[in-house]
Amino acid sequence: MNRKLHIQEVVTRDGFQIEPIFIPTAEKVKLINALSQTGVRKIEVTSFVSPKAVPQLKDAATVFENIERNEHVTYTALVPNVKGAIRAIEAGADEINLVMSVSESHNIKNVQKTTEQSLHEFKEILKMTKGTNIVVNGSLATSFGCPFEGEIPEQRLFHFLQTYVEELELDSVTFADTTGMAHPRQVENRMKKAVEMYPTLPITVHFHNTRGMGLANVIAAINAGITRFDAALGGLGGCPFAPGATGNICTEDLVHMLDAIGYETAVDVDKLIALSKQLPKLIGKDVPGQVVKAGKITDLHPMDE
Ligand code: COA
Ligand code: ZN
């Protein structure tokens, strides 16, 4: 064992996009700067989407302008179209995270496009990034299930994976379980096949804990050979355009579990817990994360407490 795993933080994007209140720009910057010192490998800073669709992230460019970069961290941004890519490149994103849903219905709901139209936008974006050192990751939202269509057929998922890798020649791919419909057996089967298809492709899995299967799905993905995991501090998160969406798997809970098992993440769980404790003040409510409330398994109590 002792495999090295990458932890990628998405709280300021996936986490904040669904909060009913606008998190002040300065607070976003402060949190990103602090997260940059925890050992996470990548931070999804924000989205370059329509401010009408996601007003919570309308300050994307200002956030990018003001963060202090840690050279060991990749600063990425979600992008659905050419306009978003232009804004992300201008803002100096290290990576562009293209997003399209495998489900036709969810893609229309989320970005008002058919999958064909999304792929067309992506080809235009790749003309802009070619020859630059901007990394382009492709996310496949609703990779496992869709709130409108149910389980996504494997064949359809691998068709789009192949398009991303062979036609678009993207640098890396993320399989996202947008509304927590994946289960461990499905994850293990699908991820084994993906790894078999493209053994050298960097693959991330992005799970939501909507039905309590998030961390179980992580173990299933590890069993299939996946080493990169998105997670959100406090377990915040969710897609505003998917009914019933709830939080991502919680970063501190994930790292706490992986530490207990003995995987190497290089992430300081105590720093994460300290930051997670500050979230309720920002969002005006409790967070779904559990370790921040229960403490770590190594935090013992005196018997007479
Ligand atoms: N950034 C900023 N503004 C953008 C934009 C972008 N990436 N893309 C489009 N816009 C603006 C246009 O300039 C236009 O503005 P106007 O009304 O002031 O002229 C308006 O948005 C509509 O543009 P259009 O190209 O017709 O977009 P649309 O209405 O078809 O919406 C998206 C498409 C993708 C822009 C929109 O659905 C979106 O932003 N979705 C967000 C999805 C998301 O973040 N989901 C959660 C994460 S998975
Ligand atoms: Zn998500």
mmCIF file of C-alpha atoms and ligand atoms in Angstrom:
data_model
loop_
_atom_site.group_PDB
_atom_site.id
_atom_site.type_symbol
_atom_site.label_atom_id
_atom_site.label_comp_id
_atom_site.label_asym_id
_atom_site.label_seq_id
_atom_site.Cartn_x
_atom_site.Cartn_y
_atom_site.Cartn_z
ATOM 1 C CA MET A 1 0.000 0.000 0.000
ATOM 2 C CA ASN A 2 1.174 3.543 0.810
ATOM 3 C CA ARG A 3 -0.029 4.896 -2.459
ATOM 4 C CA LYS A 4 0.103 8.629 -2.874
ATOM 5 C CA LEU A 5 -3.249 10.302 -3.447
ATOM 6 C CA HIS A 6 -4.030 13.812 -4.682
ATOM 7 C CA ILE A 7 -6.610 15.893 -2.865
ATOM 8 C CA GLN A 8 -8.212 18.692 -4.877
ATOM 9 C CA GLU A 9 -10.280 21.345 -3.136
ATOM 10 C CA VAL A 10 -13.473 22.683 -4.740
ATOM 11 C CA VAL A 11 -15.217 24.558 -1.906
ATOM 12 C CA THR A 12 -14.912 28.057 -3.354
ATOM 13 C CA ARG A 13 -16.437 26.841 -6.649
ATOM 14 C CA ASP A 14 -18.778 23.882 -6.079
ATOM 15 C CA GLY A 15 -19.256 24.855 -2.431
ATOM 16 C CA PHE A 16 -20.082 28.505 -2.817
ATOM 17 C CA GLN A 17 -22.029 28.318 -6.121
ATOM 18 C CA ILE A 18 -25.083 26.913 -4.350
ATOM 19 C CA GLU A 19 -25.046 29.030 -1.182
ATOM 20 C CA PRO A 20 -28.032 31.373 -1.055
ATOM 21 C CA ILE A 21 -25.880 34.226 0.213
ATOM 22 C CA PHE A 22 -23.009 35.886 -1.613
ATOM 23 C CA ILE A 23 -19.701 35.187 0.108
ATOM 24 C CA PRO A 24 -17.684 38.429 0.072
ATOM 25 C CA THR A 25 -14.797 38.402 -2.402
ATOM 26 C CA ALA A 26 -12.213 39.130 0.298
ATOM 27 C CA GLU A 27 -13.409 36.092 2.296
ATOM 28 C CA LYS A 28 -13.084 33.865 -0.769
ATOM 29 C CA VAL A 29 -9.539 35.110 -1.329
ATOM 30 C CA LYS A 30 -8.626 34.593 2.335
ATOM 31 C CA LEU A 31 -9.963 31.038 2.286
ATOM 32 C CA ILE A 32 -8.168 30.144 -0.969
ATOM 33 C CA ASN A 33 -4.898 31.520 0.427
ATOM 34 C CA ALA A 34 -5.316 29.434 3.584
ATOM 35 C CA LEU A 35 -6.276 26.304 1.611
ATOM 36 C CA SER A 36 -3.129 26.828 -0.476
ATOM 37 C CA GLN A 37 -1.121 26.093 2.686
ATOM 38 C CA THR A 38 -2.866 22.816 3.613
ATOM 39 C CA GLY A 39 -1.182 20.482 1.108
ATOM 40 C CA VAL A 40 -4.026 20.184 -1.403
ATOM 41 C CA ARG A 41 -2.692 19.770 -4.931
ATOM 42 C CA LYS A 42 -5.307 21.719 -6.809
ATOM 43 C CA ILE A 43 -7.877 24.377 -5.958
ATOM 44 C CA GLU A 44 -10.899 25.012 -8.125
ATOM 45 C CA VAL A 45 -10.974 28.726 -7.478
ATOM 46 C CA THR A 46 -14.233 29.674 -9.173
ATOM 47 C CA SER A 47 -16.305 29.387 -12.366
ATOM 48 C CA PHE A 48 -16.299 31.653 -15.379
ATOM 49 C CA VAL A 49 -19.987 31.288 -16.102
ATOM 50 C CA SER A 50 -22.841 33.705 -16.638
ATOM 51 C CA PRO A 51 -23.268 35.938 -13.563
ATOM 52 C CA LYS A 52 -27.005 35.673 -14.177
ATOM 53 C CA ALA A 53 -26.846 31.884 -13.894
ATOM 54 C CA VAL A 54 -24.511 31.817 -10.869
ATOM 55 C CA PRO A 55 -24.419 35.239 -9.173
ATOM 56 C CA GLN A 56 -22.441 33.760 -6.260
ATOM 57 C CA LEU A 57 -19.359 33.546 -8.500
ATOM 58 C CA LYS A 58 -19.739 36.807 -10.400
ATOM 59 C CA ASP A 59 -16.483 38.003 -8.792
ATOM 60 C CA ALA A 60 -14.409 35.254 -10.486
ATOM 61 C CA ALA A 61 -11.862 37.572 -12.106
ATOM 62 C CA THR A 62 -11.347 39.645 -8.947
ATOM 63 C CA VAL A 63 -10.837 36.517 -6.871
ATOM 64 C CA PHE A 64 -8.162 35.273 -9.275
ATOM 65 C CA GLU A 65 -6.503 38.676 -9.309
ATOM 66 C CA ASN A 66 -6.123 38.778 -5.543
ATOM 67 C CA ILE A 67 -5.102 35.268 -4.487
ATOM 68 C CA GLU A 68 -1.522 34.504 -3.489
ATOM 69 C CA ARG A 69 -0.334 31.570 -5.565
ATOM 70 C CA ASN A 70 1.541 28.662 -4.054
ATOM 71 C CA GLU A 71 3.727 27.181 -6.798
ATOM 72 C CA HIS A 72 2.866 23.660 -5.636
ATOM 73 C CA VAL A 73 -0.836 24.224 -6.202
ATOM 74 C CA THR A 74 -2.705 24.252 -9.530
ATOM 75 C CA TYR A 75 -5.368 26.969 -9.666
ATOM 76 C CA THR A 76 -8.187 25.848 -11.904
ATOM 77 C CA ALA A 77 -11.540 27.285 -12.992
ATOM 78 C CA LEU A 78 -14.728 25.783 -14.336
ATOM 79 C CA VAL A 79 -15.567 26.906 -17.870
ATOM 80 C CA PRO A 80 -18.653 25.984 -19.953
ATOM 81 C CA ASN A 81 -18.102 28.016 -23.132
ATOM 82 C CA VAL A 82 -15.773 30.195 -25.204
ATOM 83 C CA LYS A 83 -16.658 33.340 -23.300
ATOM 84 C CA GLY A 84 -15.761 31.605 -20.032
ATOM 85 C CA ALA A 85 -12.452 30.418 -21.474
ATOM 86 C CA ILE A 86 -11.509 33.913 -22.617
ATOM 87 C CA ARG A 87 -12.232 35.229 -19.116
ATOM 88 C CA ALA A 88 -10.323 32.374 -17.426
ATOM 89 C CA ILE A 89 -7.250 32.820 -19.609
ATOM 90 C CA GLU A 90 -7.311 36.566 -18.999
ATOM 91 C CA ALA A 91 -7.515 35.912 -15.256
ATOM 92 C CA GLY A 92 -4.435 33.679 -15.395
ATOM 93 C CA ALA A 93 -5.955 30.299 -14.549
ATOM 94 C CA ASP A 94 -3.355 27.485 -14.625
ATOM 95 C CA GLU A 95 -6.020 25.092 -15.776
ATOM 96 C CA ILE A 96 -9.395 25.299 -17.464
ATOM 97 C CA ASN A 97 -11.933 22.725 -16.359
ATOM 98 C CA LEU A 98 -14.382 22.240 -19.225
ATOM 99 C CA VAL A 99 -17.760 20.973 -18.126
ATOM 100 C CA MET A 100 -20.338 18.989 -20.044
ATOM 101 C CA SER A 101 -22.902 16.510 -18.751
ATOM 102 C CA VAL A 102 -23.054 12.996 -20.133
ATOM 103 C CA SER A 103 -26.817 13.282 -19.733
ATOM 104 C CA GLU A 104 -28.334 15.299 -22.573
ATOM 105 C CA SER A 105 -31.106 16.585 -20.279
ATOM 106 C CA HIS A 106 -28.755 17.779 -17.561
ATOM 107 C CA ASN A 107 -26.450 19.444 -20.062
ATOM 108 C CA ILE A 108 -29.378 21.457 -21.405
ATOM 109 C CA LYS A 109 -30.533 22.320 -17.885
ATOM 110 C CA ASN A 110 -27.029 23.275 -16.745
ATOM 111 C CA VAL A 111 -25.472 25.088 -19.705
ATOM 112 C CA GLN A 112 -28.386 25.475 -22.180
ATOM 113 C CA LYS A 113 -26.587 23.370 -24.761
ATOM 114 C CA THR A 114 -26.802 19.957 -26.355
ATOM 115 C CA THR A 115 -23.712 17.830 -25.826
ATOM 116 C CA GLU A 116 -22.898 18.413 -29.486
ATOM 117 C CA GLN A 117 -22.961 22.184 -28.955
ATOM 118 C CA SER A 118 -20.771 21.867 -25.854
ATOM 119 C CA LEU A 119 -18.202 19.802 -27.742
ATOM 120 C CA HIS A 120 -18.210 22.410 -30.492
ATOM 121 C CA GLU A 121 -17.441 25.148 -27.922
ATOM 122 C CA PHE A 122 -14.648 23.013 -26.491
ATOM 123 C CA LYS A 123 -12.998 22.647 -29.895
ATOM 124 C CA GLU A 124 -13.003 26.442 -30.238
ATOM 125 C CA ILE A 125 -11.494 26.776 -26.753
ATOM 126 C CA LEU A 126 -8.746 24.279 -27.563
ATOM 127 C CA LYS A 127 -7.694 26.452 -30.501
ATOM 128 C CA MET A 128 -7.074 29.199 -27.942
ATOM 129 C CA THR A 129 -5.116 27.078 -25.468
ATOM 130 C CA LYS A 130 -3.018 25.177 -28.009
ATOM 131 C CA GLY A 131 0.635 26.097 -27.671
ATOM 132 C CA THR A 132 0.117 27.770 -24.274
ATOM 133 C CA ASN A 133 0.937 26.108 -20.968
ATOM 134 C CA ILE A 134 -2.684 26.152 -19.838
ATOM 135 C CA VAL A 135 -3.797 22.674 -18.882
ATOM 136 C CA VAL A 136 -7.247 21.623 -20.092
ATOM 137 C CA ASN A 137 -9.223 19.171 -17.985
ATOM 138 C CA GLY A 138 -12.564 17.850 -19.145
ATOM 139 C CA SER A 139 -15.303 17.113 -16.641
ATOM 140 C CA LEU A 140 -18.054 14.640 -17.416
ATOM 141 C CA ALA A 141 -20.944 15.659 -15.157
ATOM 142 C CA THR A 142 -23.631 13.066 -14.353
ATOM 143 C CA SER A 143 -21.130 10.289 -15.179
ATOM 144 C CA PHE A 144 -23.006 7.755 -13.099
ATOM 145 C CA GLY A 145 -26.581 8.981 -12.833
ATOM 146 C CA CYS A 146 -28.772 11.923 -13.826
ATOM 147 C CA PRO A 147 -31.675 13.351 -11.812
ATOM 148 C CA PHE A 148 -33.761 13.500 -15.016
ATOM 149 C CA GLU A 149 -32.675 10.358 -16.885
ATOM 150 C CA GLY A 150 -31.615 7.943 -14.135
ATOM 151 C CA GLU A 151 -28.567 5.714 -14.522
ATOM 152 C CA ILE A 152 -26.282 6.797 -17.347
ATOM 153 C CA PRO A 153 -25.491 3.892 -19.704
ATOM 154 C CA GLU A 154 -21.839 2.874 -19.555
ATOM 155 C CA GLN A 155 -21.554 2.913 -23.309
ATOM 156 C CA ARG A 156 -22.576 6.569 -23.439
ATOM 157 C CA LEU A 157 -20.083 7.499 -20.718
ATOM 158 C CA PHE A 158 -17.178 5.767 -22.461
ATOM 159 C CA HIS A 159 -18.183 7.271 -25.795
ATOM 160 C CA PHE A 160 -17.688 10.762 -24.358
ATOM 161 C CA LEU A 161 -14.523 9.704 -22.534
ATOM 162 C CA GLN A 162 -13.146 8.592 -25.875
ATOM 163 C CA THR A 163 -14.197 11.883 -27.487
ATOM 164 C CA TYR A 164 -12.449 13.849 -24.731
ATOM 165 C CA VAL A 165 -9.244 11.837 -24.976
ATOM 166 C CA GLU A 166 -8.929 10.909 -28.650
ATOM 167 C CA GLU A 167 -10.748 13.670 -30.489
ATOM 168 C CA LEU A 168 -10.202 16.664 -28.218
ATOM 169 C CA GLU A 169 -6.912 15.362 -26.760
ATOM 170 C CA LEU A 170 -7.632 16.838 -23.348
ATOM 171 C CA ASP A 171 -4.883 16.647 -20.718
ATOM 172 C CA SER A 172 -7.014 14.988 -18.054
ATOM 173 C CA VAL A 173 -10.574 13.950 -17.256
ATOM 174 C CA THR A 174 -12.913 14.178 -14.264
ATOM 175 C CA PHE A 175 -15.838 11.825 -13.712
ATOM 176 C CA ALA A 176 -18.394 13.727 -11.653
ATOM 177 C CA ASP A 177 -21.285 12.237 -9.736
ATOM 178 C CA THR A 178 -23.273 15.469 -9.778
ATOM 179 C CA THR A 179 -26.119 14.421 -7.503
ATOM 180 C CA GLY A 180 -24.685 11.505 -5.541
ATOM 181 C CA MET A 181 -26.251 8.673 -7.550
ATOM 182 C CA ALA A 182 -23.111 6.541 -7.900
ATOM 183 C CA HIS A 183 -22.646 3.459 -5.758
ATOM 184 C CA PRO A 184 -19.409 1.632 -4.991
ATOM 185 C CA ARG A 185 -19.853 -1.338 -7.319
ATOM 186 C CA GLN A 186 -20.739 0.907 -10.257
ATOM 187 C CA VAL A 187 -17.782 3.194 -9.472
ATOM 188 C CA GLU A 188 -15.332 0.307 -9.256
ATOM 189 C CA ASN A 189 -16.562 -1.230 -12.528
ATOM 190 C CA ARG A 190 -16.594 2.032 -14.478
ATOM 191 C CA MET A 191 -13.285 3.298 -13.155
ATOM 192 C CA LYS A 192 -11.549 -0.032 -13.824
ATOM 193 C CA LYS A 193 -12.692 0.203 -17.437
ATOM 194 C CA ALA A 194 -11.605 3.836 -17.748
ATOM 195 C CA VAL A 195 -8.148 3.035 -16.367
ATOM 196 C CA GLU A 196 -7.889 0.060 -18.712
ATOM 197 C CA MET A 197 -8.828 2.246 -21.686
ATOM 198 C CA TYR A 198 -6.334 4.995 -20.837
ATOM 199 C CA PRO A 199 -3.729 3.805 -18.313
ATOM 200 C CA THR A 200 -1.664 7.014 -18.403
ATOM 201 C CA LEU A 201 -4.571 9.488 -18.383
ATOM 202 C CA PRO A 202 -4.828 11.524 -15.160
ATOM 203 C CA ILE A 203 -8.351 10.756 -13.921
ATOM 204 C CA THR A 204 -10.146 12.569 -11.107
ATOM 205 C CA VAL A 205 -13.346 11.445 -9.447
ATOM 206 C CA HIS A 206 -15.719 14.061 -8.085
ATOM 207 C CA PHE A 207 -18.285 12.644 -5.693
ATOM 208 C CA HIS A 208 -21.229 14.215 -3.919
ATOM 209 C CA ASN A 209 -22.439 12.695 -0.678
ATOM 210 C CA THR A 210 -26.123 13.202 -1.449
ATOM 211 C CA ARG A 211 -27.062 9.653 -0.500
ATOM 212 C CA GLY A 212 -24.305 8.913 2.008
ATOM 213 C CA MET A 213 -22.167 6.884 -0.415
ATOM 214 C CA GLY A 214 -19.440 9.464 -1.051
ATOM 215 C CA LEU A 215 -16.542 8.020 0.945
ATOM 216 C CA ALA A 216 -17.518 4.442 0.063
ATOM 217 C CA ASN A 217 -17.242 5.494 -3.575
ATOM 218 C CA VAL A 218 -13.750 6.857 -2.883
ATOM 219 C CA ILE A 219 -12.620 3.451 -1.628
ATOM 220 C CA ALA A 220 -14.163 1.813 -4.687
ATOM 221 C CA ALA A 221 -12.321 4.252 -6.943
ATOM 222 C CA ILE A 222 -9.023 3.629 -5.131
ATOM 223 C CA ASN A 223 -9.568 -0.102 -5.683
ATOM 224 C CA ALA A 224 -9.888 0.643 -9.386
ATOM 225 C CA GLY A 225 -6.603 2.574 -9.438
ATOM 226 C CA ILE A 226 -7.840 6.177 -9.189
ATOM 227 C CA THR A 227 -5.560 8.556 -7.263
ATOM 228 C CA ARG A 228 -7.145 12.018 -7.648
ATOM 229 C CA PHE A 229 -10.116 13.179 -5.628
ATOM 230 C CA ASP A 230 -12.150 16.366 -5.576
ATOM 231 C CA ALA A 231 -13.679 17.331 -2.241
ATOM 232 C CA ALA A 232 -15.094 20.434 -0.573
ATOM 233 C CA LEU A 233 -14.190 21.807 2.839
ATOM 234 C CA GLY A 234 -17.027 21.224 5.293
ATOM 235 C CA GLY A 235 -18.838 19.093 2.706
ATOM 236 C CA LEU A 236 -20.424 22.129 1.053
ATOM 237 C CA GLY A 237 -21.430 22.056 -2.589
ATOM 238 C CA GLY A 238 -23.982 21.173 -5.198
ATOM 239 C CA CYS A 239 -25.143 22.035 -8.677
ATOM 240 C CA PRO A 240 -27.825 24.741 -8.694
ATOM 241 C CA PHE A 241 -29.258 23.191 -11.873
ATOM 242 C CA ALA A 242 -29.832 19.671 -10.563
ATOM 243 C CA PRO A 243 -32.847 19.031 -8.325
ATOM 244 C CA GLY A 244 -31.914 17.703 -4.892
ATOM 245 C CA ALA A 245 -28.206 18.401 -5.250
ATOM 246 C CA THR A 246 -26.254 18.458 -2.000
ATOM 247 C CA GLY A 247 -22.659 18.720 -0.864
ATOM 248 C CA ASN A 248 -19.454 17.256 -2.204
ATOM 249 C CA ILE A 249 -17.622 14.713 -0.121
ATOM 250 C CA CYS A 250 -16.064 16.640 2.748
ATOM 251 C CA THR A 251 -12.325 17.311 2.398
ATOM 252 C CA GLU A 252 -11.427 16.981 6.075
ATOM 253 C CA ASP A 253 -13.521 13.800 6.432
ATOM 254 C CA LEU A 254 -11.836 12.374 3.320
ATOM 255 C CA VAL A 255 -8.296 13.177 4.484
ATOM 256 C CA HIS A 256 -9.090 11.934 8.004
ATOM 257 C CA MET A 257 -10.252 8.604 6.565
ATOM 258 C CA LEU A 258 -7.289 8.259 4.202
ATOM 259 C CA ASP A 259 -4.885 9.102 7.062
ATOM 260 C CA ALA A 260 -6.498 6.394 9.201
ATOM 261 C CA ILE A 261 -6.103 3.819 6.431
ATOM 262 C CA GLY A 262 -2.510 4.859 5.820
ATOM 263 C CA TYR A 263 -2.599 6.540 2.442
ATOM 264 C CA GLU A 264 -0.311 9.498 1.815
ATOM 265 C CA THR A 265 -2.090 12.710 0.869
ATOM 266 C CA ALA A 266 0.413 15.266 2.193
ATOM 267 C CA VAL A 267 -2.606 17.253 3.429
ATOM 268 C CA ASP A 268 -2.663 18.594 6.992
ATOM 269 C CA VAL A 269 -6.056 17.537 8.369
ATOM 270 C CA ASP A 270 -5.740 19.824 11.408
ATOM 271 C CA LYS A 271 -5.400 22.850 9.170
ATOM 272 C CA LEU A 272 -8.491 21.751 7.240
ATOM 273 C CA ILE A 273 -10.488 21.269 10.438
ATOM 274 C CA ALA A 274 -9.478 24.730 11.657
ATOM 275 C CA LEU A 275 -10.640 26.247 8.356
ATOM 276 C CA SER A 276 -13.855 24.228 8.332
ATOM 277 C CA LYS A 277 -14.688 25.643 11.774
ATOM 278 C CA GLN A 278 -14.748 29.101 10.203
ATOM 279 C CA LEU A 279 -17.305 28.171 7.514
ATOM 280 C CA PRO A 280 -20.525 28.533 9.568
ATOM 281 C CA LYS A 281 -19.635 32.191 10.141
ATOM 282 C CA LEU A 282 -19.336 32.670 6.356
ATOM 283 C CA ILE A 283 -22.421 30.778 5.202
ATOM 284 C CA GLY A 284 -24.654 31.418 8.200
ATOM 285 C CA LYS A 285 -25.305 27.756 8.967
ATOM 286 C CA ASP A 286 -23.750 24.512 10.079
ATOM 287 C CA VAL A 287 -21.723 22.390 7.624
ATOM 288 C CA PRO A 288 -22.457 18.731 6.727
ATOM 289 C CA GLY A 289 -18.897 17.575 7.530
ATOM 290 C CA GLN A 290 -18.629 15.166 10.455
ATOM 291 C CA VAL A 291 -15.045 15.159 11.730
ATOM 292 C CA VAL A 292 -15.224 18.892 12.407
ATOM 293 C CA LYS A 293 -17.987 18.104 14.931
ATOM 294 C CA ALA A 294 -16.898 14.715 16.291
ATOM 295 C CA GLY A 295 -13.151 15.359 16.323
ATOM 296 C CA LYS A 296 -10.553 12.963 14.945
ATOM 297 C CA ILE A 297 -10.419 9.317 16.045
ATOM 298 C CA THR A 298 -7.216 10.207 17.865
ATOM 299 C CA ASP A 299 -8.893 12.989 19.910
ATOM 300 C CA LEU A 300 -9.648 11.232 23.204
ATOM 301 C CA HIS A 301 -11.794 12.477 26.071
ATOM 302 C CA PRO A 302 -11.045 12.344 29.808
ATOM 303 C CA MET A 303 -13.344 9.758 31.479
ATOM 304 C CA ASP A 304 -14.792 12.225 33.967
ATOM 305 C CA GLU A 305 -15.802 14.760 31.309
HETATM 306 N N1 COA B 1 -19.197 34.357 -18.487
HETATM 307 C C1 COA B 1 -19.914 35.488 -18.339
HETATM 308 N N2 COA B 1 -21.014 35.779 -19.014
HETATM 309 C C2 COA B 1 -21.418 34.883 -19.930
HETATM 310 C C3 COA B 1 -20.737 33.681 -20.142
HETATM 311 C C4 COA B 1 -19.573 33.438 -19.385
HETATM 312 N N3 COA B 1 -18.884 32.312 -19.517
HETATM 313 N N4 COA B 1 -21.361 33.002 -21.102
HETATM 314 C C5 COA B 1 -22.415 33.733 -21.492
HETATM 315 N N5 COA B 1 -22.457 34.874 -20.764
HETATM 316 C C6 COA B 1 -23.444 35.935 -20.862
HETATM 317 C C7 COA B 1 -23.582 36.487 -22.260
HETATM 318 O O1 COA B 1 -22.646 37.505 -22.460
HETATM 319 C C8 COA B 1 -24.994 36.984 -22.250
HETATM 320 O O2 COA B 1 -25.060 38.177 -21.529
HETATM 321 P P1 COA B 1 -26.150 39.308 -21.843
HETATM 322 O O3 COA B 1 -27.480 38.699 -21.558
HETATM 323 O O4 COA B 1 -25.791 40.401 -20.902
HETATM 324 O O5 COA B 1 -25.943 39.623 -23.307
HETATM 325 C C9 COA B 1 -25.727 35.942 -21.431
HETATM 326 O O6 COA B 1 -24.727 35.377 -20.576
HETATM 327 C C10 COA B 1 -26.365 34.862 -22.263
HETATM 328 O O7 COA B 1 -25.389 34.319 -23.155
HETATM 329 P P2 COA B 1 -25.602 32.942 -23.937
HETATM 330 O O8 COA B 1 -24.368 32.607 -24.672
HETATM 331 O O9 COA B 1 -26.895 33.024 -24.713
HETATM 332 O O10 COA B 1 -25.720 31.925 -22.764
HETATM 333 P P3 COA B 1 -26.961 31.049 -22.337
HETATM 334 O O11 COA B 1 -28.049 31.879 -21.837
HETATM 335 O O12 COA B 1 -27.196 30.035 -23.412
HETATM 336 O O13 COA B 1 -26.317 30.319 -21.058
HETATM 337 C C11 COA B 1 -24.293 29.544 -19.962
HETATM 338 C C12 COA B 1 -25.202 29.446 -21.187
HETATM 339 C C13 COA B 1 -23.354 28.386 -20.020
HETATM 340 C C14 COA B 1 -23.552 30.859 -20.014
HETATM 341 C C15 COA B 1 -25.143 29.508 -18.666
HETATM 342 O O14 COA B 1 -26.073 28.490 -18.748
HETATM 343 C C16 COA B 1 -24.291 29.314 -17.448
HETATM 344 O O15 COA B 1 -23.476 30.163 -17.111
HETATM 345 N N6 COA B 1 -24.497 28.214 -16.720
HETATM 346 C C17 COA B 1 -23.782 27.962 -15.493
HETATM 347 C C18 COA B 1 -23.629 26.520 -15.282
HETATM 348 C C19 COA B 1 -22.985 26.220 -13.943
HETATM 349 O O16 COA B 1 -22.158 26.934 -13.448
HETATM 350 N N7 COA B 1 -23.408 25.092 -13.349
HETATM 351 C C20 COA B 1 -22.909 24.654 -12.103
HETATM 352 C C21 COA B 1 -21.600 23.964 -12.207
HETATM 353 S S1 COA B 1 -21.613 22.448 -13.077
HETATM 354 ZN ZN ZN B 2 -19.917 18.928 -8.052
#
